Coordinates of C-alpha atoms and ligand atoms in Angstrom, one line a residue:
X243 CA -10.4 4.7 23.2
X244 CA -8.1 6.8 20.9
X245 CA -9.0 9.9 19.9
X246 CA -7.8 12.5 17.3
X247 CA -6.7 14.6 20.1
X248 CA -4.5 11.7 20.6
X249 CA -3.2 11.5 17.6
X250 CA -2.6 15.4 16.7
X251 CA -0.6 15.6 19.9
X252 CA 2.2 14.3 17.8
X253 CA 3.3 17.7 16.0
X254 CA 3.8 17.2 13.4
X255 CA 2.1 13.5 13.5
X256 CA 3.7 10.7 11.3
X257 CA 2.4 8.0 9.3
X258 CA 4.5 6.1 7.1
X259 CA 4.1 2.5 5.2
X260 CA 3.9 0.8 1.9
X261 CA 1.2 1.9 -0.7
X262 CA -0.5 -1.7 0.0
X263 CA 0.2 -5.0 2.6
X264 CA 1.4 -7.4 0.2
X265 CA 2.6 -10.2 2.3
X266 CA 3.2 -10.8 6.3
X267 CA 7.2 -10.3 6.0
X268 CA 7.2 -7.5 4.1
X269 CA 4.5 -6.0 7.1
X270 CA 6.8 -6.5 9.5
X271 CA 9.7 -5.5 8.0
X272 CA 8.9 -2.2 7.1
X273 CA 6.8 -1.4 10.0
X274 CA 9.8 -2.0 12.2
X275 CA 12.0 0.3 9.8
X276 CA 9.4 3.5 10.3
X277 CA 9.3 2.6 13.8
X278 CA 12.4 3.3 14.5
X279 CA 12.5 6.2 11.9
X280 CA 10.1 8.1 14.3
X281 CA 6.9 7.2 12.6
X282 CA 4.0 7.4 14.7
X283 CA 1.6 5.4 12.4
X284 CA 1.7 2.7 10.1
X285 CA -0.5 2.8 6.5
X286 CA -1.2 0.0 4.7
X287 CA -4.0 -0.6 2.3
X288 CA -5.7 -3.8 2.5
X289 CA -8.4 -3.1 0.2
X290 CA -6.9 -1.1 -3.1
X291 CA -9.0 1.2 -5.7
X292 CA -6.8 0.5 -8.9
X293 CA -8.0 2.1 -12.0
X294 CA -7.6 -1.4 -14.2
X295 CA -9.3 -5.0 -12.8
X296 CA -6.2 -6.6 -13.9
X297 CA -4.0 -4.8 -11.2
X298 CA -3.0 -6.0 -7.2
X299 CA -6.8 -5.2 -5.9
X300 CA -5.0 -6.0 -2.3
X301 CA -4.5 -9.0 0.1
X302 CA -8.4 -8.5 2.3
X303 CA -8.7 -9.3 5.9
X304 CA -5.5 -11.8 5.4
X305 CA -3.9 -9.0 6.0
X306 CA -5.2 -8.3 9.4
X307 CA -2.8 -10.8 11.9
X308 CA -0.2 -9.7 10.6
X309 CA -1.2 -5.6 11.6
X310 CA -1.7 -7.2 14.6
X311 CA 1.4 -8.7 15.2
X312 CA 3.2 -6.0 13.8
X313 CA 1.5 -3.6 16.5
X314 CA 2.4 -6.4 19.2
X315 CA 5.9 -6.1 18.1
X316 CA 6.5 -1.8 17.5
X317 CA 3.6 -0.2 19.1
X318 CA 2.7 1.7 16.5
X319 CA -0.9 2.2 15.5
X320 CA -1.8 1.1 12.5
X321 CA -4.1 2.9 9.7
X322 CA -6.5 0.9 6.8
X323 CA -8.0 3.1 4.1
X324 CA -12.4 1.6 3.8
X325 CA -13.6 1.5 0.4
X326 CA -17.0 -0.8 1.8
X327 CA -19.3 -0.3 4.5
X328 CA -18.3 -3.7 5.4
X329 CA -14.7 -3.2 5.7
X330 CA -15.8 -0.8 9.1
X331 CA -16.9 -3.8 10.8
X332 CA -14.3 -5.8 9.3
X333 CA -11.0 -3.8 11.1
X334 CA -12.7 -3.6 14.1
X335 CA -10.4 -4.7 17.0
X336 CA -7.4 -4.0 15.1
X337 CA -7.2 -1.3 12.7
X338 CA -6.7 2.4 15.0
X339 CA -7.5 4.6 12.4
X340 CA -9.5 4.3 9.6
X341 CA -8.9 6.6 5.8
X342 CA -11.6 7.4 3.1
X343 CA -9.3 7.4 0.0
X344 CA -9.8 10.2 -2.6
X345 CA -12.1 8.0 -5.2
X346 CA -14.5 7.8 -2.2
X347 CA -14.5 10.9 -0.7
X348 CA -17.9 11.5 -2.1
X349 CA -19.1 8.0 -1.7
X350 CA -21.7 9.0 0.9
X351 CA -22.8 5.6 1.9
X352 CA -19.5 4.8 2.7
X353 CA -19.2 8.2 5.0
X354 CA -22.5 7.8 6.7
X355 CA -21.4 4.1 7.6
X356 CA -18.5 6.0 9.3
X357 CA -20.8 7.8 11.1
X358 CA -21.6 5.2 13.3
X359 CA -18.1 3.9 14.4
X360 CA -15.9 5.5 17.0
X361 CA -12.5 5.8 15.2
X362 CA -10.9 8.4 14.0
X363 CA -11.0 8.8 10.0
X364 CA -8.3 10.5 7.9
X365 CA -10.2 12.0 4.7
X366 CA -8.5 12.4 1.6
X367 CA -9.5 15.2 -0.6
X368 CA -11.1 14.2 -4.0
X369 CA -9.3 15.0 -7.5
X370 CA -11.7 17.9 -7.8
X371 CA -13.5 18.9 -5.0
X372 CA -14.1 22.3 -3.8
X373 CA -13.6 23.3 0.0
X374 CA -17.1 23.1 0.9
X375 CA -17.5 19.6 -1.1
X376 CA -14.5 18.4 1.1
X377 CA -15.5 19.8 4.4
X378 CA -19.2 18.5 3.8
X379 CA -17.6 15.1 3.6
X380 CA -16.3 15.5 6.9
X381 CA -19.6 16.6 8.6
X382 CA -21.1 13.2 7.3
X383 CA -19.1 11.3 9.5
X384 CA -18.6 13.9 12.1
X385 CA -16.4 16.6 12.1
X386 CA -14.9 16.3 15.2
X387 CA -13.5 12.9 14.6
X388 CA -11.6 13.9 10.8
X389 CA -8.4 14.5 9.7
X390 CA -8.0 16.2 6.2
X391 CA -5.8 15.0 4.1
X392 CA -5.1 16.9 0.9
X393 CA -2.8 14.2 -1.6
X394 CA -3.1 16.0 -4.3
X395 CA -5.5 17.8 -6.8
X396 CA -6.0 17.3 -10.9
X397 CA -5.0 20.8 -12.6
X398 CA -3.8 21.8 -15.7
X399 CA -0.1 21.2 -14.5
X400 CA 1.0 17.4 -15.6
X401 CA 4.8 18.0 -15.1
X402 CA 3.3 16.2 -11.6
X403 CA 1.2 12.7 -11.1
X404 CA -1.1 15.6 -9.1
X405 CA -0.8 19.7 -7.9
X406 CA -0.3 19.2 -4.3
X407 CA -2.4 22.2 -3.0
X408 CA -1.0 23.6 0.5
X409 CA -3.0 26.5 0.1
X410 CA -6.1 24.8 0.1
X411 CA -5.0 22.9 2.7
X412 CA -4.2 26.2 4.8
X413 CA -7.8 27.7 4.2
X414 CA -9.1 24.2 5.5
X415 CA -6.8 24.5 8.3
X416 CA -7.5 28.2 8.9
X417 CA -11.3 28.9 7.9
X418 CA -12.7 25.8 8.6
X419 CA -10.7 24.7 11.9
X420 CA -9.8 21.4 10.8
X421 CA -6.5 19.5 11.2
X422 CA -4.8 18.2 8.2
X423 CA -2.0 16.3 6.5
X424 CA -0.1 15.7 3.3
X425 CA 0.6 13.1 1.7
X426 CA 3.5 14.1 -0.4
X427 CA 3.8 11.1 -2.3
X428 CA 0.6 10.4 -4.4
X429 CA 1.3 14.7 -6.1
X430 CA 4.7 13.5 -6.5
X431 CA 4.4 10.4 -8.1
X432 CA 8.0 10.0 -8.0
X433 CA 10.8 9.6 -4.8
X434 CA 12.8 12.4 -5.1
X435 CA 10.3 15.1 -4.7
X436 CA 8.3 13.6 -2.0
X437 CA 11.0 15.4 1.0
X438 CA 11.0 18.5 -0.4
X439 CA 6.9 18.7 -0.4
X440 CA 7.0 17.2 2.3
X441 CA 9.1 20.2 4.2
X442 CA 7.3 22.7 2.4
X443 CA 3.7 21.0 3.8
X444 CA 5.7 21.6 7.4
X445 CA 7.2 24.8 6.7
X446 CA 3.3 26.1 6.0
X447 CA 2.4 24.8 9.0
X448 CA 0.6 21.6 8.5
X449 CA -0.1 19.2 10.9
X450 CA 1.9 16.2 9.6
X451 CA 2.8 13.9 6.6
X452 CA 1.5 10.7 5.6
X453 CA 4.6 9.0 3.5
X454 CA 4.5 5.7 1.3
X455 CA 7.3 3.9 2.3
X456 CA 8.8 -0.1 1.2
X457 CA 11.7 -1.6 2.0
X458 CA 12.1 -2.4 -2.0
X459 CA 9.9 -0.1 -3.8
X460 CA 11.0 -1.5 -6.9
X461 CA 9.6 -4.9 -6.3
X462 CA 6.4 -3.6 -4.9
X463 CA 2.8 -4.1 -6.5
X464 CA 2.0 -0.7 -7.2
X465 CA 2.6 3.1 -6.6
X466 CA 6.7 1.7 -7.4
X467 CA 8.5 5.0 -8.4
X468 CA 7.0 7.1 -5.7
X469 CA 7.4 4.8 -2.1
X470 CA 10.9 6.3 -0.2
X471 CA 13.0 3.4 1.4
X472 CA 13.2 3.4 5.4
X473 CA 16.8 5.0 4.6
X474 CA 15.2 7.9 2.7
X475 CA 12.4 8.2 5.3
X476 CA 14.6 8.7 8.6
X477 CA 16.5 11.2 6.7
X478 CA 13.0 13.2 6.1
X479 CA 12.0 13.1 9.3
X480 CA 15.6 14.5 10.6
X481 CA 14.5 17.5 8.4
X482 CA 10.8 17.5 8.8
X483 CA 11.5 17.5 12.8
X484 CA 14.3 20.7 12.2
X485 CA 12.0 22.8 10.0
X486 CA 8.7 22.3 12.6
X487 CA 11.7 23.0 15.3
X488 CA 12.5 26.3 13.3
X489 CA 9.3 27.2 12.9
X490 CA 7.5 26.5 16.3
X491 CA 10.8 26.0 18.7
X492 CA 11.0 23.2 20.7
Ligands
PEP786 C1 -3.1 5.4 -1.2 O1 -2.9 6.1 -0.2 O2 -2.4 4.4 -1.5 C2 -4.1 5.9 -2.2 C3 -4.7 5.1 -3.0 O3 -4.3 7.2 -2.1 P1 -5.4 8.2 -2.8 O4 -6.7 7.7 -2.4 O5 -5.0 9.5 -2.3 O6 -5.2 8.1 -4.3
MN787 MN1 -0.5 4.4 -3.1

């Protein structure tokens, strides 16, 4: 079975993927694109917590096959965010890893359904929450099986969609033990400033990077201006891989 151990022995690790699966070709095509850009995992959301009703709420468990057969095809692991209890039982037997997104990092029947499943979970950090808020997130479904994932923080700065806060996620790294990631590009909110987070989030001394990525990000249902094309991606993992090389050697 995988573990986190498994997954952190990729330094730094690497997911990468569109904001949401929106249909079976567009799947595979990017998920062969970060495959061969180094990516370790793919993300993909299934299920989508968009603020308006009227928006892409995600394509469900039709989704599924075609993780499957893009895991067939690349061998990379694939990664679903869980906004229901239900949606646990649901990826079972396909999905690797499983992610709380950051409007439910506090929804504690969601966590304690997590609890009984053996994947590892990447939590997101909430808009607002405090360390100990975040890290008592993590004990409900187990400590041992989390990755943190700060994406961003709301602050008084809005010249940003969020305040990406490495420092917070140093003291979560450093004082509370835990492993965690960025994702560069929900603070971003826009492509060109998701590498140089990105490097910075490396340079610190995180533990990896989860990037939205789509083949045309223009065209794509939602998150549009931030998602890099698989272009833009290999480049960032050329640097990411140098500056974690400068920093820790080979
Ligand atoms: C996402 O990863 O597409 C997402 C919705 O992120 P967050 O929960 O961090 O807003
Ligand atoms: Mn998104």
């Amino acid at each position: 079975m995988l573990t986190r151990a498994d997954l952190l022995a990729h330094a730094p690790l690497l997911i990468a993927g569109p904001c949401a699966a929106e249909t079976r070709e567009r799947v595979i095509e990017i998920g062969e694109k970060v495959a061969a850009a180094g990516a370790h995992m793919y993300r993909a959301g299934l299920w989508k917590p968009r603020t308006n009703p009227e928006s892409f709420q995600g394509v469900g468990t039709e989704g599924l096959p075609w993780l499957t057969e893009l895991k067939e095809k690349t061998g990379l692991l694939v990664a679903v965010e869980v906004m229901e209890p239900e949606h646990i039982e649901e990826t079972k037997g396909v999905v690797d890893v499983l992610w709380v997104g950051a409007r439910n990092t506090q929804n504690f029947a969601l966590l304690k359904a997590l609890h009984d499943d053996p994947r590892p979970v990447m939590l997101k950090r909430g808009f607002i929450l405090t360390m100990k808020e975040w890290i008592g997130a993590a004990d409900y479904i187990g400590r041992d099986r989390v990755i943190m994932v700060e994406r961003g923080i709301r602050t008084g700065a809005d010249a940003t969609r969020f305040t990406l806060d490495i420092g917070g996620a140093l003291v979560m790294q450093k004082d509370y033990g835990m492993p965690v990631i960025i994702d560069p590009s929900h603070p971003a909110g826009r492509a060109d400033l998701v590498p140089p987070l990105s490097l910075a989030a490396i340079a610190a001394g995180l533990d990896g990077l989860m990037v939205e990525v789509h083949t045309r990000p223009m065209e794509s249902l939602g998150d549009t201006s931030q998602q890099l094309t698989p272009g833009e991606f290999e480049d960032l993992v050329t640097r990411v891989r140098a500056v974690h090389t400068a920093r820790y050697g080979n």
